[in-house]
Short mmCIF file of C-alpha atoms in Angstrom, two decimals:
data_model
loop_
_atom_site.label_atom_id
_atom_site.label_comp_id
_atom_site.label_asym_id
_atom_site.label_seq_id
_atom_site.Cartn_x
_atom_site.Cartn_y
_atom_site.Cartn_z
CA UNK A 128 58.43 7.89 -49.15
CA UNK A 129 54.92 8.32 -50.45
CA UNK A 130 52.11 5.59 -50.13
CA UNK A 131 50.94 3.68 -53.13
CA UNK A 132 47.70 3.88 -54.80
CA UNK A 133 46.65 0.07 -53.49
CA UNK A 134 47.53 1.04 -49.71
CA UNK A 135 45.23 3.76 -49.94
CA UNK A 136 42.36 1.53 -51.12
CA UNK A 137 43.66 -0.84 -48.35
CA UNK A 138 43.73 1.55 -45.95
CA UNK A 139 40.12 2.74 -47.07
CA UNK A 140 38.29 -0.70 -46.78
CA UNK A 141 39.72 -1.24 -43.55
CA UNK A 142 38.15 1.96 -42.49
CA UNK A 143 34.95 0.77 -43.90
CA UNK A 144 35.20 -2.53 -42.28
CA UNK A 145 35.73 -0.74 -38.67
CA UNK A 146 32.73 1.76 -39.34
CA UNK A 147 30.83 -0.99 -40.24
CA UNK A 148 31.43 -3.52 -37.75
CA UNK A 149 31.03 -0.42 -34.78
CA UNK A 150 28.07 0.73 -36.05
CA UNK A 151 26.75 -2.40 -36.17
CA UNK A 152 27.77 -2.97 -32.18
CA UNK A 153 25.97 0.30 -31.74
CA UNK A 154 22.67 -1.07 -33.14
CA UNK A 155 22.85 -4.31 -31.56
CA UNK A 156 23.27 -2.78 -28.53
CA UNK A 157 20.38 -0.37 -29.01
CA UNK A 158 18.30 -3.13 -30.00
CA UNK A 159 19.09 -5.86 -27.01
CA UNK A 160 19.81 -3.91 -24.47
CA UNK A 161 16.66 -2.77 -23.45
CA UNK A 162 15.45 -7.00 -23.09
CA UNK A 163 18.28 -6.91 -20.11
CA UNK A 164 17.46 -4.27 -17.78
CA UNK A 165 15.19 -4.11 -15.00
CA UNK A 166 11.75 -3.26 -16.16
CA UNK A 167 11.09 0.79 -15.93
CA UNK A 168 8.36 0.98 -12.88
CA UNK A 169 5.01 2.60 -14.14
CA UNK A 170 3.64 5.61 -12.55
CA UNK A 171 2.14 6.46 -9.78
CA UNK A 172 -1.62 7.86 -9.61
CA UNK A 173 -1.97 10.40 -7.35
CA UNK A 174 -4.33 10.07 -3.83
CA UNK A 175 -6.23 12.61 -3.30
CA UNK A 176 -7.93 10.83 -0.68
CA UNK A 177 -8.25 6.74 0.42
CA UNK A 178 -9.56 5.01 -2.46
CA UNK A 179 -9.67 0.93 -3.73
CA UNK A 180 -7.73 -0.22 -6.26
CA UNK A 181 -7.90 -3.28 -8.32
CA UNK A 182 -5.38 -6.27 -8.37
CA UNK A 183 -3.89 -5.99 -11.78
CA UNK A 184 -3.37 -1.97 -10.95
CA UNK A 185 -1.55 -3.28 -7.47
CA UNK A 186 0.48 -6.31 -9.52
CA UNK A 187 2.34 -3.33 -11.67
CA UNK A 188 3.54 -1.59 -8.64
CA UNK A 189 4.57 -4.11 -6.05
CA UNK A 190 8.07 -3.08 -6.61
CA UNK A 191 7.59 0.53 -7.00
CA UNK A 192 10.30 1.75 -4.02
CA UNK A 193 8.02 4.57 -3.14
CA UNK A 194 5.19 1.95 -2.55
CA UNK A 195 4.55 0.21 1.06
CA UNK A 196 2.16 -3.12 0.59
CA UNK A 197 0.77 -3.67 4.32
CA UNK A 198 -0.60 -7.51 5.26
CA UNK A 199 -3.55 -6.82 7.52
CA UNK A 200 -4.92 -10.21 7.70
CA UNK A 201 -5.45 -11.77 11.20
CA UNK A 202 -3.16 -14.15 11.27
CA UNK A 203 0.93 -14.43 10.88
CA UNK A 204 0.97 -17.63 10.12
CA UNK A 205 -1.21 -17.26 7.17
CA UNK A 206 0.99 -14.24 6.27
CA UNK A 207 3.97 -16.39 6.51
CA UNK A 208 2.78 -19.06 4.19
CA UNK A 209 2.00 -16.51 1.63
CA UNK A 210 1.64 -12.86 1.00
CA UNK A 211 1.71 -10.26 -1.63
CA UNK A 212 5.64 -9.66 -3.23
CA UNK A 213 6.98 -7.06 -0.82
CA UNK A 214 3.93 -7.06 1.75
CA UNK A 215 4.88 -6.46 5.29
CA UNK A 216 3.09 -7.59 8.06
CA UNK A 217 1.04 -5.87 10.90
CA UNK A 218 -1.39 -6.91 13.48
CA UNK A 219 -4.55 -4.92 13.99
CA UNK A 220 -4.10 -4.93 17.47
CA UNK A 221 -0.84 -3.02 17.15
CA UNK A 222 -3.22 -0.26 16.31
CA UNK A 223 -5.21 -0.33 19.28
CA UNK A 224 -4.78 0.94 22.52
CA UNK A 225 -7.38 1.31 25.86
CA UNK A 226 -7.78 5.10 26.36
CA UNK A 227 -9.31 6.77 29.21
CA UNK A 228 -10.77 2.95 30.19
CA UNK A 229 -12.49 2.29 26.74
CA UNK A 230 -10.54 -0.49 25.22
CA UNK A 231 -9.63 -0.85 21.11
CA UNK A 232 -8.78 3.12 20.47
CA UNK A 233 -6.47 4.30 18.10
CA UNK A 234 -3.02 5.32 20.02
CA UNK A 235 -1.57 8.22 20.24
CA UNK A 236 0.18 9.86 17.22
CA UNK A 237 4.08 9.74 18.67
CA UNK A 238 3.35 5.73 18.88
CA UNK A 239 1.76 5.59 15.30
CA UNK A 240 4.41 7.54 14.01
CA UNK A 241 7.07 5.09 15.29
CA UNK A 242 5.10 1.80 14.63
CA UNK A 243 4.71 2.93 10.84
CA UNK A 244 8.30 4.41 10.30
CA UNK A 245 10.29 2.50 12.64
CA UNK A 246 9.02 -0.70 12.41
CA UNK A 247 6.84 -0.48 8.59
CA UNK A 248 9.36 1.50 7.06
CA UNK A 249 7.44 3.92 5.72
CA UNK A 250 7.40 8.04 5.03
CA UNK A 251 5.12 10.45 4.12
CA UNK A 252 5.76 10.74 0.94
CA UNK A 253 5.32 6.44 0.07
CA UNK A 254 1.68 5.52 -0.77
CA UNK A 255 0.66 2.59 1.22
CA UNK A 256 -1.54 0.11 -0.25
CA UNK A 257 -3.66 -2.31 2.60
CA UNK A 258 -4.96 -5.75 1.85
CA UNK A 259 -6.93 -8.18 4.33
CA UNK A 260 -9.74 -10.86 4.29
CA UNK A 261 -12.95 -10.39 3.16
CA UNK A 262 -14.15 -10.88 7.05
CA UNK A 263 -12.29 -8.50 9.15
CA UNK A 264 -12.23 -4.50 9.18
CA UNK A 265 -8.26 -4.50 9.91
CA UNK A 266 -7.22 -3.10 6.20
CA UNK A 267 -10.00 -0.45 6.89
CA UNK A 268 -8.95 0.37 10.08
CA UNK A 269 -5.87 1.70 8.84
CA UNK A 270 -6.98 3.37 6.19
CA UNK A 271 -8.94 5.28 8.84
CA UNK A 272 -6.13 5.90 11.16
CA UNK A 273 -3.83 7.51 8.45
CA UNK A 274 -6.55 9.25 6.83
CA UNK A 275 -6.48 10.66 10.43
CA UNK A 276 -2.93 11.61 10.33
CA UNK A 277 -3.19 13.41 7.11
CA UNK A 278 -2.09 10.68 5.29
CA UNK A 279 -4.21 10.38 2.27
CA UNK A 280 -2.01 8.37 -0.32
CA UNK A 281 -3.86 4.83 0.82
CA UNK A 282 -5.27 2.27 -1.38
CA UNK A 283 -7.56 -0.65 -0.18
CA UNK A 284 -7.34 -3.79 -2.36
CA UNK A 285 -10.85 -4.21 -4.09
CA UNK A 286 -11.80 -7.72 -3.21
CA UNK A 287 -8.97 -8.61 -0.53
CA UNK A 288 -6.50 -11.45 -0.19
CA UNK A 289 -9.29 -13.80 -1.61
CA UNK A 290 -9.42 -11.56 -4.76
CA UNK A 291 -5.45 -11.88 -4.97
CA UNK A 292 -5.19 -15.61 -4.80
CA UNK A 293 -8.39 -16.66 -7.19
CA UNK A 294 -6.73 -14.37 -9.98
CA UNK A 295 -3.67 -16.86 -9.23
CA UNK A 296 -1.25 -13.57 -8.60
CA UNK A 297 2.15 -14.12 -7.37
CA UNK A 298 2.66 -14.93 -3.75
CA UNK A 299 5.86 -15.09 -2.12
CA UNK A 300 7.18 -16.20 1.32
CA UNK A 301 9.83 -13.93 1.72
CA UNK A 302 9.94 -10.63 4.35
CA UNK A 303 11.42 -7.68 2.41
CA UNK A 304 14.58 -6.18 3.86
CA UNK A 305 13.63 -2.88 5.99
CA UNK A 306 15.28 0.17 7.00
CA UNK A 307 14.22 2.57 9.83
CA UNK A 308 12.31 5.27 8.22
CA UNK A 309 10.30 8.51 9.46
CA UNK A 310 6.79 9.66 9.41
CA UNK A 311 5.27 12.03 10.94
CA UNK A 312 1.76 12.82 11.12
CA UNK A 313 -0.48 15.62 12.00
CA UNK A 314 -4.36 14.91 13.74
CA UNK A 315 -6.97 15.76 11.40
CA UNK A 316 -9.73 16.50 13.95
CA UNK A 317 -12.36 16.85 11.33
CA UNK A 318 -11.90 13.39 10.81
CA UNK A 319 -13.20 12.56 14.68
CA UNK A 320 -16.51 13.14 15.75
CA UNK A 321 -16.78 13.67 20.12
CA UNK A 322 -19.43 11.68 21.63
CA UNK A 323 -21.23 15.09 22.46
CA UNK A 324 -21.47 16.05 19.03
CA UNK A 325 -22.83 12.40 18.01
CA UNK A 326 -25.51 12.45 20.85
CA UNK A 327 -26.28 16.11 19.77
CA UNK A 328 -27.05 14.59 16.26
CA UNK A 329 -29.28 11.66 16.76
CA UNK A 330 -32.19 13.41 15.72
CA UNK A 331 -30.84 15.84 12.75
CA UNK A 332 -32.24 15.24 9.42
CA UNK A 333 -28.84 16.23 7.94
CA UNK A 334 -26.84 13.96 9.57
CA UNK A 335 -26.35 9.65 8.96
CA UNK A 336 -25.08 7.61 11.89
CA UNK A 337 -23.45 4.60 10.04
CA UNK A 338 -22.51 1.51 12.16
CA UNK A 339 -20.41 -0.75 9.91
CA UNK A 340 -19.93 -3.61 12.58
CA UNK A 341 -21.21 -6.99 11.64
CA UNK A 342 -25.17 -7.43 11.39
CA UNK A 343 -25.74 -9.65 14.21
CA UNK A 344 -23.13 -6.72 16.35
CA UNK A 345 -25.67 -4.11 15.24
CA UNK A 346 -28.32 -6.08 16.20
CA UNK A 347 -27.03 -6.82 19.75
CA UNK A 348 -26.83 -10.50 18.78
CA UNK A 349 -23.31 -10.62 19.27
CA UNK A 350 -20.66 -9.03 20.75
CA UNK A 351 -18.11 -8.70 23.28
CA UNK A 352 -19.13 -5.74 24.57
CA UNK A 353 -20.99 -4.81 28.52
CA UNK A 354 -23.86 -3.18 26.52
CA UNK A 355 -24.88 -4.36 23.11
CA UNK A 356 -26.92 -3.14 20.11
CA UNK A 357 -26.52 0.42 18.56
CA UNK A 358 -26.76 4.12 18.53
CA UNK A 359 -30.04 4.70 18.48
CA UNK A 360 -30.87 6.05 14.39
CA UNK A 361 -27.84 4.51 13.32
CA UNK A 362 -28.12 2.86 9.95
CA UNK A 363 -26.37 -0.44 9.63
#
């Protein structure tokens, strides 16, 4: 039984109709879709070495999963009332360690490795990004010690927590979920000068002494220390 000229035309409308109708899906979903997923997370610059960054640059990248945000500010509770999205936290003086009888030294390398993977979460191939107050040295510090471990993917936040909160940034009260991680980290001694070599240098033209302690610590004003003042040369 053969089909009649007007169910062919039927036949072809409907087809219409359904190409139609799914291309039409197609675009919506071309068009909308895009509004509803999670937004694509922009690149990363690469380190060559420690550098500052500015707030808006850090803002973009706060939830870049190869990015660890470290809270070096003095005090927890301040951290817990408020902190940078996805900032952990970490005391200054969990970088410090008496060695040999002379207090406030770096630890050793096996501890470092397990305070910043174990406990920070972090790997060598994350770039870490350090924030403090204007007042302390703690972000710094850091920067310092993994430059010393041949870490060299750090950024220090230009201007600080103070920075942060007077460009009314978000803040957040919430500790991001960790995971044990691993880093390991390999002493640059280039990056160390011996006391030797230092006293060797006091009077070399080529060579710049920098003490970048408080003035009144330079000055022997202040400070907990037996003996105050300087290195003698040093430029403050």
């Amino acid at each position: 039984m053969g089909i009649s000229q007007s169910e062919r035309v039927g036949s072809g409308m409907e087809n219409r109709r359904a190409f139609i109708l799914i291309g039409g899906i197609l675009i919506s979903i071309i068009f909308f879709l895009p509004r509803f997923l999670p937004a694509k997370t922009p690149p990363l610059k690469n380190f060559d070495h420690p550098r500052l960054i500015e707030t808006q640059e850090l803002q973009n990248i706060t939830n870049h999963p190869s990015v660890r945000i470290i809270d070096m500010r003095t005090s927890l509770p301040d951290y817990l009332k408020g902190h940078v999205p996805n900032a952990v936290y970490l005391h200054f003086e969990n970088l410090m360690a008496p060695d040999k009888g002379i207090p406030d030294q770096a630890p050793d390398r096996i501890c470092l490795e397990r305070l910043l993977g174990d406990n920070l979460s972090f790997s060598n191939n994350m770039w870490v990004i350090l924030y403090s107050e204007k007042s302390n040295p703690n972000a710094t510090f850091l920067a310092w010690t993994l430059d010393l471990l041949g870490h060299k993917k750090v950024g220090i936040l230009n201007g600080g927590w103070e920075k942060w909160i007077s460009e009314k940034l978000p803040t957040t009260q919430e500790y991001p979920s960790l995971l044990p991680n691993k880093f390991f980290g390999k002493v640059i001694r280039d990056t160390l000068a011996e006391k030797k070599w230092v006293r060797d240098q006091l009077t070399a033209k080529n060579v710049v002494i920098l003490d970048a302690r408080p003035p009144k610590q330079y000055s022997g004003e202040e400070g907990e220390e037996i003996r105050r003042g300087h290195i003698p040369g040093a430029k403050n």
